[in-house]
């Protein structure tokens, strides 16, 4: 077995001591998912999402950057202008602003901004992500969990070459709750998911399945009511 690659999240000592640090995504599975049963539906004979390995793998893969402390964001509209304010539990003299404005000029007609009902902001990330040579990171909203999005916090995705860019990567998002009500994000709430990956060149090809291939695959897939992918195809992935 090859030696695991190492990803490092580096921060000043006070953030290591007091903030919620990044964790493997497997340690940040949302409560709604944990409450699902493992059983088979007696009518459909299908497993719950807990038995869907691709769905679960997406939630368990990579690492999660959580809210470093309690955050509160409020947005409202006056006339034709959108306004916002934010607060956080850590005093400003220790860290400065943890939520900052993001230039709308950079976003142009990005769909959420084009509605006129979104405010571009960013969370200051206190941790620098460092990967081995040849490895980058995809930073994306938490997969299969829209808890923040339905509350008006829509993080954007990005790929950063974290083997050479050893700087803090802030987390831009669109804030769409302009109701004037406080949106509270508790310390430790998962904000984004980080996937380290090896940079490689790829070439695309489009081909047609033969009828025999499709028949053989269908025979295998329907050899059991459920769990075929987990038993016959799933490969272990570890993020520690």
XYZ file of N, CA and C in Angstrom:
720
model
N 0.852 -1.202 0.000
C 0.000 0.000 0.000
C 0.882 1.245 0.000
N 0.582 2.187 -0.898
C 1.386 3.398 -0.981
C 1.131 4.304 0.225
N 2.123 5.102 0.539
C 2.020 6.014 1.673
C 1.008 7.112 1.364
N 0.113 7.441 2.287
C -0.880 8.488 2.022
C -0.223 9.838 1.751
N -0.822 10.612 0.857
C -0.379 11.980 0.631
C -0.818 12.837 1.817
N -0.092 13.911 2.049
C -0.416 14.778 3.186
C -0.883 16.148 2.705
N -2.001 16.581 3.244
C -2.483 17.936 3.046
C -2.351 18.664 4.374
N -1.848 19.893 4.329
C -1.601 20.658 5.552
C -2.460 21.907 5.561
N -3.125 22.141 6.678
C -3.867 23.379 6.892
C -3.098 24.172 7.953
N -2.529 25.271 7.537
C -1.586 26.006 8.377
C -2.200 27.329 8.818
N -2.026 27.649 10.117
C -2.609 28.885 10.641
C -1.757 29.405 11.789
N -1.997 30.659 12.154
C -1.343 31.225 13.329
C -1.861 30.512 14.574
N -1.078 30.567 15.634
C -1.379 29.762 16.820
C -2.749 30.035 17.413
N -3.196 31.311 17.400
C -4.490 31.604 18.039
C -5.649 30.971 17.271
N -5.474 30.794 15.966
C -6.524 30.143 15.195
C -6.498 28.634 15.412
N -5.303 28.090 15.596
C -5.206 26.670 15.925
C -5.817 26.400 17.290
N -5.710 27.379 18.165
C -6.196 27.198 19.541
C -7.688 27.449 19.658
N -8.173 28.531 19.033
C -9.540 28.948 19.299
C -10.550 28.713 18.196
N -10.080 28.628 16.946
C -11.028 28.480 15.847
C -11.437 27.026 15.659
N -12.502 26.823 14.912
C -12.842 25.474 14.470
C -11.943 25.154 13.279
N -11.032 24.183 13.408
C -10.095 23.893 12.318
C -10.737 23.034 11.239
N -10.120 22.958 10.068
C -10.595 22.020 9.047
C -10.591 20.593 9.587
N -11.521 19.791 9.074
C -11.625 18.389 9.491
C -11.912 17.531 8.267
N -11.605 16.220 8.333
C -12.048 15.333 7.248
C -13.561 15.427 7.089
N -14.023 15.420 5.858
C -15.462 15.573 5.607
C -16.272 14.473 6.287
N -15.661 13.308 6.478
C -16.364 12.204 7.132
C -16.741 12.529 8.570
N -16.088 13.533 9.163
C -16.394 13.937 10.537
C -17.393 15.088 10.584
N -17.922 15.474 9.429
C -18.856 16.602 9.385
C -20.134 16.227 8.637
N -20.529 14.957 8.708
C -21.761 14.517 8.060
C -22.956 15.191 8.737
N -23.862 15.802 7.975
C -24.971 16.533 8.593
C -25.950 15.625 9.327
N -26.614 16.210 10.311
C -27.530 15.447 11.150
C -28.662 14.806 10.387
N -29.204 15.490 9.363
C -30.338 14.935 8.635
C -29.960 13.619 7.966
N -28.705 13.518 7.529
C -28.269 12.291 6.867
C -28.098 11.160 7.886
N -27.572 11.502 9.053
C -27.369 10.491 10.093
C -28.691 9.880 10.554
N -29.779 10.650 10.452
C -31.081 10.170 10.909
C -31.740 9.189 9.939
N -31.230 9.109 8.713
C -31.814 8.179 7.741
C -31.632 6.738 8.197
N -32.590 5.900 7.864
C -32.484 4.490 8.207
C -31.580 3.774 7.203
N -31.071 2.631 7.619
C -30.232 1.817 6.738
C -31.045 0.745 6.018
N -32.327 0.639 6.361
C -33.130 -0.467 5.870
C -33.560 -0.340 4.427
N -34.169 -1.406 3.937
C -34.699 -1.455 2.580
C -36.195 -1.157 2.615
N -36.652 -0.268 1.749
C -38.066 0.048 1.653
C -38.819 -1.210 1.210
N -39.811 -1.660 1.992
C -40.496 -2.918 1.656
C -41.282 -2.857 0.349
N -41.661 -1.655 -0.087
C -42.433 -1.536 -1.326
C -41.527 -1.420 -2.555
N -40.541 -0.522 -2.481
C -39.660 -0.322 -3.644
C -38.443 -1.237 -3.610
N -38.136 -1.789 -2.419
C -36.941 -2.612 -2.205
C -35.659 -1.840 -2.462
N -35.744 -0.519 -2.324
C -34.568 0.326 -2.469
C -34.010 0.690 -1.097
N -32.696 0.860 -1.036
C -32.062 1.355 0.176
C -32.296 2.850 0.311
N -32.179 3.391 1.524
C -32.197 4.840 1.696
C -30.889 5.398 1.129
N -30.745 6.717 1.170
C -29.510 7.332 0.672
C -28.275 6.829 1.408
N -28.459 6.315 2.623
C -27.305 5.763 3.350
C -26.698 4.576 2.617
N -27.500 3.934 1.784
C -26.999 2.793 1.029
C -26.512 3.159 -0.360
N -26.592 4.462 -0.717
C -26.131 4.919 -2.036
C -24.686 5.372 -1.898
N -23.761 4.514 -2.287
C -22.349 4.803 -2.065
C -21.857 6.044 -2.816
N -22.273 6.290 -4.069
C -21.818 7.526 -4.717
C -22.248 8.787 -3.954
N -23.481 8.793 -3.436
C -23.980 9.924 -2.660
C -23.165 10.082 -1.381
N -22.943 8.973 -0.676
C -22.198 9.007 0.581
C -20.736 9.351 0.347
N -20.141 8.793 -0.695
C -18.737 9.094 -1.001
C -18.527 10.589 -1.223
N -19.483 11.223 -1.900
C -19.364 12.661 -2.138
C -19.328 13.429 -0.821
N -20.125 12.997 0.150
C -20.203 13.694 1.432
C -18.995 13.404 2.321
N -18.378 12.224 2.154
C -17.271 11.814 3.021
C -15.902 12.146 2.446
N -15.837 12.561 1.189
C -14.540 12.775 0.547
C -13.989 14.164 0.844
N -12.684 14.253 0.906
C -12.024 15.535 1.088
C -12.104 16.041 2.517
N -12.063 17.347 2.647
C -11.999 18.000 3.956
C -12.987 19.156 3.988
N -13.374 19.537 5.173
C -14.350 20.610 5.366
C -13.686 21.768 6.102
N -13.900 22.988 5.585
C -13.502 24.193 6.305
C -14.746 24.751 6.982
N -14.773 24.762 8.310
C -15.977 25.220 9.022
C -15.903 26.699 9.387
N -17.009 27.221 9.854
C -17.028 28.590 10.378
C -16.083 28.666 11.574
N -15.145 29.619 11.587
C -14.146 29.663 12.655
C -14.718 30.062 14.005
N -15.859 30.768 13.968
C -16.532 31.209 15.194
C -17.989 31.482 14.827
N -18.781 31.926 15.766
C -20.168 32.284 15.454
C -20.201 33.492 14.508
N -21.036 33.386 13.469
C -21.181 34.465 12.488
C -22.653 34.849 12.359
N -22.912 36.116 12.115
C -24.273 36.596 11.846
C -24.214 37.527 10.639
N -25.071 37.278 9.654
C -25.137 38.125 8.462
C -26.582 38.600 8.296
N -26.734 39.871 7.967
C -28.063 40.440 7.756
C -28.061 41.239 6.452
N -29.060 41.000 5.620
C -29.175 41.742 4.370
C -30.556 42.358 4.241
N -30.625 43.530 3.608
C -31.916 44.178 3.417
C -31.836 45.118 2.207
N -32.985 45.595 1.781
C -33.066 46.480 0.615
C -33.684 47.809 1.006
N -33.079 48.880 0.553
C -33.635 50.225 0.723
C -33.731 50.855 -0.657
N -34.954 51.056 -1.119
C -35.129 51.545 -2.477
C -34.644 50.506 -3.469
N -33.655 50.866 -4.273
C -33.102 49.919 -5.245
C -31.722 49.426 -4.832
N -31.324 49.718 -3.614
C -29.986 49.339 -3.162
C -30.051 48.236 -2.111
N -29.146 47.266 -2.238
C -29.013 46.198 -1.259
C -27.959 46.577 -0.218
N -28.245 46.235 1.012
C -27.318 46.540 2.104
C -27.079 45.289 2.941
N -25.983 45.298 3.671
C -25.672 44.155 4.525
C -24.839 44.610 5.725
N -24.866 43.782 6.732
C -23.967 43.955 7.870
C -23.661 42.562 8.408
N -22.582 42.451 9.150
C -22.197 41.155 9.700
C -21.554 41.350 11.062
N -21.641 40.327 11.861
C -21.019 40.351 13.184
C -20.450 38.964 13.453
N -19.521 38.879 14.366
C -18.893 37.601 14.716
C -18.444 37.668 16.160
N -18.255 36.518 16.763
C -18.008 36.460 18.201
C -16.577 36.837 18.575
N -15.626 36.752 17.635
C -14.238 37.106 17.932
C -14.066 38.614 17.773
N -13.535 39.314 18.772
C -13.368 40.772 18.655
C -12.502 41.152 17.456
N -12.849 42.260 16.815
C -12.143 42.699 15.608
C -10.659 42.947 15.829
N -10.292 43.392 17.018
C -8.882 43.726 17.227
C -7.982 42.495 17.157
N -8.585 41.308 17.270
C -7.790 40.084 17.168
C -7.622 39.653 15.713
N -8.652 39.793 14.913
C -8.640 39.201 13.580
C -9.016 40.145 12.449
N -9.514 41.326 12.741
C -10.036 42.163 11.671
C -11.386 41.625 11.219
N -11.840 42.057 10.061
C -13.143 41.627 9.555
C -13.087 40.183 9.064
N -13.988 39.367 9.565
C -14.047 37.971 9.122
C -14.939 37.819 7.896
N -15.861 38.756 7.699
C -16.695 38.778 6.485
C -16.485 40.121 5.816
N -16.126 40.073 4.539
C -15.764 41.282 3.806
C -16.563 41.366 2.511
N -16.692 42.551 1.942
C -17.356 42.668 0.637
C -16.481 42.102 -0.469
N -17.114 41.586 -1.499
C -16.422 41.094 -2.683
C -16.807 42.001 -3.846
N -15.858 42.348 -4.680
C -16.132 43.278 -5.767
C -17.168 42.704 -6.735
N -18.318 43.375 -6.916
C -19.325 42.884 -7.862
C -18.849 42.979 -9.306
N -17.879 43.865 -9.575
C -17.376 44.017 -10.940
C -16.730 42.739 -11.446
N -16.170 41.954 -10.533
C -15.527 40.707 -10.939
C -16.541 39.657 -11.377
N -17.790 39.796 -10.948
C -18.796 38.770 -11.194
C -19.626 39.028 -12.450
N -19.675 40.273 -12.896
C -20.413 40.580 -14.123
C -21.860 40.115 -14.059
N -22.276 39.324 -15.056
C -23.652 38.832 -15.124
C -23.768 37.409 -14.594
N -22.951 37.076 -13.625
C -23.120 35.780 -12.945
C -24.587 35.674 -12.523
N -25.227 34.510 -12.745
C -26.693 34.418 -12.618
C -27.279 34.958 -11.325
N -26.690 34.645 -10.173
C -27.277 35.147 -8.934
C -27.143 36.665 -8.838
N -26.001 37.185 -9.268
C -25.812 38.635 -9.228
C -26.729 39.333 -10.218
N -26.986 38.686 -11.346
C -27.818 39.289 -12.389
C -29.263 39.483 -11.942
N -29.692 38.726 -10.921
C -31.052 38.900 -10.423
C -31.235 40.236 -9.705
N -30.116 40.799 -9.236
C -30.197 42.031 -8.454
C -30.533 41.786 -7.006
N -30.668 40.520 -6.632
C -31.051 40.163 -5.263
C -29.961 39.382 -4.549
N -28.706 39.641 -4.898
C -27.592 38.937 -4.272
C -26.487 39.931 -3.947
N -25.875 39.751 -2.790
C -24.765 40.602 -2.364
C -23.492 39.758 -2.359
N -22.453 40.142 -3.116
C -21.215 39.363 -3.129
C -20.355 39.662 -1.894
N -20.059 38.616 -1.146
C -19.265 38.739 0.076
C -18.203 37.644 0.095
N -17.371 37.636 1.100
C -16.398 36.554 1.267
C -16.065 36.379 2.741
N -15.804 35.143 3.112
C -15.358 34.809 4.458
C -13.839 34.727 4.439
N -13.198 35.415 5.339
C -11.744 35.295 5.457
C -11.397 33.924 6.035
N -10.591 33.196 5.306
C -10.169 31.860 5.714
C -8.852 31.981 6.470
N -8.831 31.543 7.709
C -7.645 31.692 8.549
C -6.597 30.604 8.298
N -6.932 29.627 7.454
C -6.025 28.504 7.236
C -5.494 28.505 5.800
N -4.195 28.341 5.663
C -3.553 28.165 4.364
C -3.507 26.674 4.045
N -3.896 26.307 2.843
C -3.914 24.910 2.426
C -2.664 24.610 1.609
N -1.936 23.551 1.993
C -0.690 23.188 1.321
C -0.750 21.720 0.926
N -0.483 21.441 -0.348
C -0.493 20.069 -0.858
C 0.874 19.722 -1.445
N 1.148 18.433 -1.665
C 2.430 18.018 -2.252
C 2.579 18.532 -3.685
N 3.785 18.531 -4.218
C 4.010 18.974 -5.598
C 3.125 18.212 -6.586
N 2.527 18.958 -7.521
C 1.682 18.342 -8.536
C 0.231 18.186 -8.126
N -0.145 18.659 -6.931
C -1.515 18.502 -6.440
C -2.168 19.866 -6.231
N -3.411 19.979 -6.703
C -4.228 21.181 -6.516
C -5.427 20.833 -5.632
N -6.255 21.830 -5.346
C -7.460 21.598 -4.550
C -8.673 22.224 -5.234
N -9.750 21.442 -5.299
C -11.054 21.966 -5.682
C -11.761 22.375 -4.398
N -12.165 23.640 -4.336
C -12.901 24.157 -3.179
C -14.316 24.441 -3.644
N -15.281 23.820 -2.999
C -16.647 23.860 -3.514
C -17.651 23.864 -2.360
N -18.903 24.285 -2.597
C -19.912 24.184 -1.544
C -20.030 22.744 -1.039
N -20.506 22.582 0.174
C -20.674 21.257 0.759
C -21.576 20.418 -0.139
N -21.098 19.252 -0.527
C -21.847 18.420 -1.464
C -23.040 17.749 -0.786
N -24.137 17.705 -1.498
C -25.363 17.020 -1.048
C -25.934 17.585 0.254
N -25.647 18.849 0.535
C -26.234 19.469 1.724
C -26.464 20.955 1.439
N -27.713 21.326 1.238
C -28.061 22.704 0.871
C -28.427 23.551 2.081
N -27.994 23.150 3.266
C -28.391 23.845 4.493
C -28.067 25.335 4.457
N -26.886 25.693 3.965
C -26.523 27.110 3.896
C -27.210 27.803 2.728
N -27.306 27.112 1.605
C -27.886 27.726 0.410
C -29.339 28.145 0.629
N -30.121 27.305 1.308
C -31.526 27.651 1.515
C -31.690 28.792 2.519
N -30.589 29.113 3.210
C -30.611 30.257 4.130
C -29.983 31.494 3.490
N -29.648 31.363 2.196
C -29.167 32.527 1.469
C -27.667 32.646 1.340
N -26.921 31.607 1.717
C -25.455 31.650 1.645
C -24.994 30.665 0.576
N -24.574 31.190 -0.576
C -24.224 30.369 -1.731
C -22.728 30.512 -2.023
N -21.927 29.568 -1.589
C -20.489 29.649 -1.841
C -20.179 29.306 -3.292
N -19.158 29.969 -3.836
C -18.688 29.685 -5.181
C -17.592 28.623 -5.133
N -17.305 28.015 -6.284
C -16.275 26.985 -6.389
C -15.023 27.551 -7.044
N -13.891 26.928 -6.751
C -12.641 27.340 -7.370
C -11.597 26.238 -7.259
N -10.647 26.256 -8.179
C -9.511 25.333 -8.137
C -8.252 26.154 -7.896
N -7.485 25.774 -6.877
C -6.271 26.500 -6.515
C -5.089 25.527 -6.523
N -3.995 25.951 -7.122
C -2.783 25.135 -7.149
C -2.051 25.304 -5.823
N -2.499 24.538 -4.853
C -2.067 24.705 -3.468
C -0.671 24.159 -3.191
N -0.020 23.599 -4.196
C 1.371 23.179 -4.003
C 2.330 24.353 -4.187
N 1.891 25.405 -4.877
C 2.755 26.566 -5.093
C 2.162 27.857 -4.509
N 0.845 27.895 -4.349
C 0.189 29.083 -3.799
C -0.033 28.874 -2.303
N 0.958 29.188 -1.515
C 0.871 28.965 -0.072
C 0.387 30.227 0.629
N -0.811 30.636 0.272
C -1.447 31.806 0.871
C -2.864 31.433 1.298
N -3.430 32.247 2.173
C -4.804 32.012 2.592
C -5.741 32.184 1.395
N -6.723 31.301 1.311
C -7.698 31.329 0.220
C -9.041 31.734 0.815
N -9.459 32.963 0.544
C -10.741 33.399 1.075
C -11.894 32.703 0.354
N -13.063 32.729 0.964
C -14.198 31.936 0.503
C -15.324 32.858 0.043
N -15.406 33.150 -1.258
C -16.449 34.058 -1.763
C -17.818 33.387 -1.813
N -18.855 34.179 -1.583
C -20.220 33.657 -1.647
C -21.186 34.764 -2.018
N -22.341 34.352 -2.499
C -23.441 35.282 -2.772
C -24.431 35.168 -1.618
N -24.813 36.313 -1.067
C -25.783 36.333 0.029
C -27.109 36.829 -0.513
N -28.136 35.979 -0.439
C -29.410 36.293 -1.098
C -30.579 36.493 -0.134
N -30.332 36.441 1.165
C -31.418 36.690 2.115
C -31.462 38.183 2.418
N -32.374 38.877 1.776
C -32.503 40.324 1.957
C -33.748 40.661 2.771
N -34.130 39.734 3.647
C -35.351 39.905 4.437
C -35.158 40.834 5.622
N -33.897 41.149 5.944
C -33.626 41.947 7.129
C -33.492 41.125 8.393
N -33.693 39.809 8.270
C -33.566 38.918 9.415
C -32.122 38.417 9.523
N -31.665 38.209 10.762
C -30.315 37.699 10.991
C -30.196 36.260 10.510
N -29.120 35.967 9.807
C -28.775 34.589 9.454
C -27.601 34.191 10.336
N -27.851 33.288 11.257
C -26.840 32.875 12.241
C -26.147 31.604 11.764
N -24.826 31.640 11.744
C -24.022 30.474 11.373
C -23.151 30.126 12.577
N -23.436 29.013 13.193
C -22.736 28.636 14.417
C -21.296 28.221 14.141
N -20.427 28.462 15.098
C -19.041 27.996 15.014
C -19.029 26.506 14.699
N -18.189 26.110 13.752
C -18.081 24.704 13.381
C -18.983 24.282 12.245
N -19.897 25.172 11.804
C -20.763 24.838 10.674
C -19.925 24.661 9.404
N -20.042 23.540 8.697
C -19.272 23.370 7.455
C -19.620 24.448 6.432
N -18.593 25.107 5.910
C -18.792 26.157 4.909
C -18.507 25.643 3.506
N -17.325 25.073 3.309
C -16.934 24.562 1.990
C -16.216 23.227 2.159
N -16.128 22.500 1.058
C -15.457 21.211 1.020
C -14.212 21.335 0.129
N -13.124 20.717 0.547
C -11.844 20.818 -0.150
C -11.421 19.437 -0.642
N -11.192 19.326 -1.956
C -10.788 18.053 -2.556
C -9.393 18.175 -3.169
N -8.365 17.587 -2.559
C -7.055 17.578 -3.213
C -7.046 16.595 -4.373
N -6.411 16.972 -5.472
C -6.350 16.068 -6.622
C -5.045 16.285 -7.385
N -4.608 15.250 -8.060
C -3.379 15.309 -8.843
C -3.664 15.952 -10.197
N -2.820 16.889 -10.586
C -2.981 17.527 -11.889
C -2.476 16.580 -12.981
N -3.365 16.264 -13.916
C -3.016 15.376 -15.024
C -3.683 15.884 -16.291
N -3.118 15.534 -17.434
C -3.726 15.865 -18.717
C -4.674 14.746 -19.135
N -5.803 15.138 -19.731
C -6.815 14.170 -20.153
C -7.202 14.426 -21.611
N -7.641 13.378 -22.283
C -8.175 13.469 -23.630
C -9.553 12.823 -23.635
N -10.546 13.498 -24.205
C -11.914 12.978 -24.200
C -12.175 12.102 -25.419
N -12.984 11.066 -25.177
C -13.418 10.192 -26.258
C -14.889 9.852 -26.055
N -15.677 9.840 -27.110
C -17.083 9.462 -27.059
C -17.263 8.190 -27.886
N -17.804 7.133 -27.250
C -17.963 5.852 -27.932
C -19.358 5.288 -27.662
N -19.705 4.264 -28.407
C -21.000 3.605 -28.247
C -20.807 2.247 -27.585
N -21.679 1.956 -26.603
C -21.699 0.629 -26.000
C -22.219 -0.391 -27.009
N -21.662 -1.568 -26.978
C -22.246 -2.654 -27.767
C -23.450 -3.206 -27.007
N -24.369 -3.820 -27.720
C -25.549 -4.407 -27.087
C -25.143 -5.479 -26.094
N -24.109 -6.232 -26.399
C -23.639 -7.294 -25.511
C -23.109 -6.713 -24.205
N -22.385 -5.601 -24.283
C -21.883 -4.939 -23.078
C -23.042 -4.489 -22.190
N -24.063 -3.901 -22.787
C -25.203 -3.421 -22.018
C -25.964 -4.571 -21.364
N -26.120 -5.677 -22.085
C -26.824 -6.838 -21.534
C -26.049 -7.439 -20.364
N -24.745 -7.566 -20.527
C -23.918 -8.151 -19.461
C -23.950 -7.275 -18.209
N -23.871 -5.967 -18.414
C -23.879 -5.065 -17.275
C -25.236 -5.088 -16.568
N -26.318 -5.119 -17.343
C -27.660 -5.179 -16.748
C -27.841 -6.469 -15.954
N -27.316 -7.572 -16.480
C -27.417 -8.850 -15.777
C -26.735 -8.772 -14.416
N -25.569 -8.130 -14.391
C -24.826 -7.993 -13.141
C -25.546 -7.056 -12.179
N -25.980 -5.892 -12.671
C -26.589 -4.889 -11.811
C -27.898 -5.366 -11.193
N -28.654 -6.192 -11.933
C -29.948 -6.636 -11.425
C -29.879 -8.048 -10.841
N -28.677 -8.487 -10.489
C -28.538 -9.804 -9.857
C -28.971 -9.764 -8.392
N -29.208 -8.564 -7.860
C -29.663 -8.396 -6.483
C -30.582 -7.192 -6.430
N -31.509 -7.165 -5.444
C -32.436 -6.049 -5.346
C -31.719 -4.737 -5.026
N -30.658 -4.805 -4.245
C -29.979 -3.580 -3.835
C -28.547 -3.900 -3.411
N -27.738 -2.840 -3.324
C -26.393 -2.966 -2.789
C -25.352 -3.523 -3.736
N -25.672 -3.659 -5.026
C -24.713 -4.254 -5.969
C -23.481 -3.372 -6.123
N -23.694 -2.073 -6.260
C -22.544 -1.173 -6.437
C -21.603 -1.252 -5.239
N -22.173 -1.243 -4.036
C -21.348 -1.272 -2.825
C -20.523 -2.547 -2.742
N -21.125 -3.678 -3.103
C -20.436 -4.963 -2.972
C -19.446 -5.229 -4.090
N -19.736 -4.759 -5.295
C -18.952 -5.186 -6.449
C -18.091 -4.097 -7.086
N -18.406 -2.823 -6.830
C -17.700 -1.775 -7.548
C -17.017 -0.753 -6.648
N -17.557 -0.520 -5.476
C -17.060 0.561 -4.632
C -15.614 0.343 -4.206
N -14.810 1.419 -4.300
C -13.409 1.402 -3.892
C -13.232 2.287 -2.663
N -12.471 1.805 -1.710
C -12.262 2.561 -0.465
C -11.467 3.837 -0.725
N -11.859 4.905 -0.028
C -11.166 6.194 -0.116
C -10.980 6.715 1.299
N -9.785 7.133 1.649
C -9.529 7.559 3.014
C -8.999 9.000 3.032
N -9.626 9.801 3.863
C -9.173 11.162 4.118
C -9.057 11.315 5.632
N -7.856 11.400 6.110
C -7.639 11.408 7.565
C -7.017 12.733 8.014
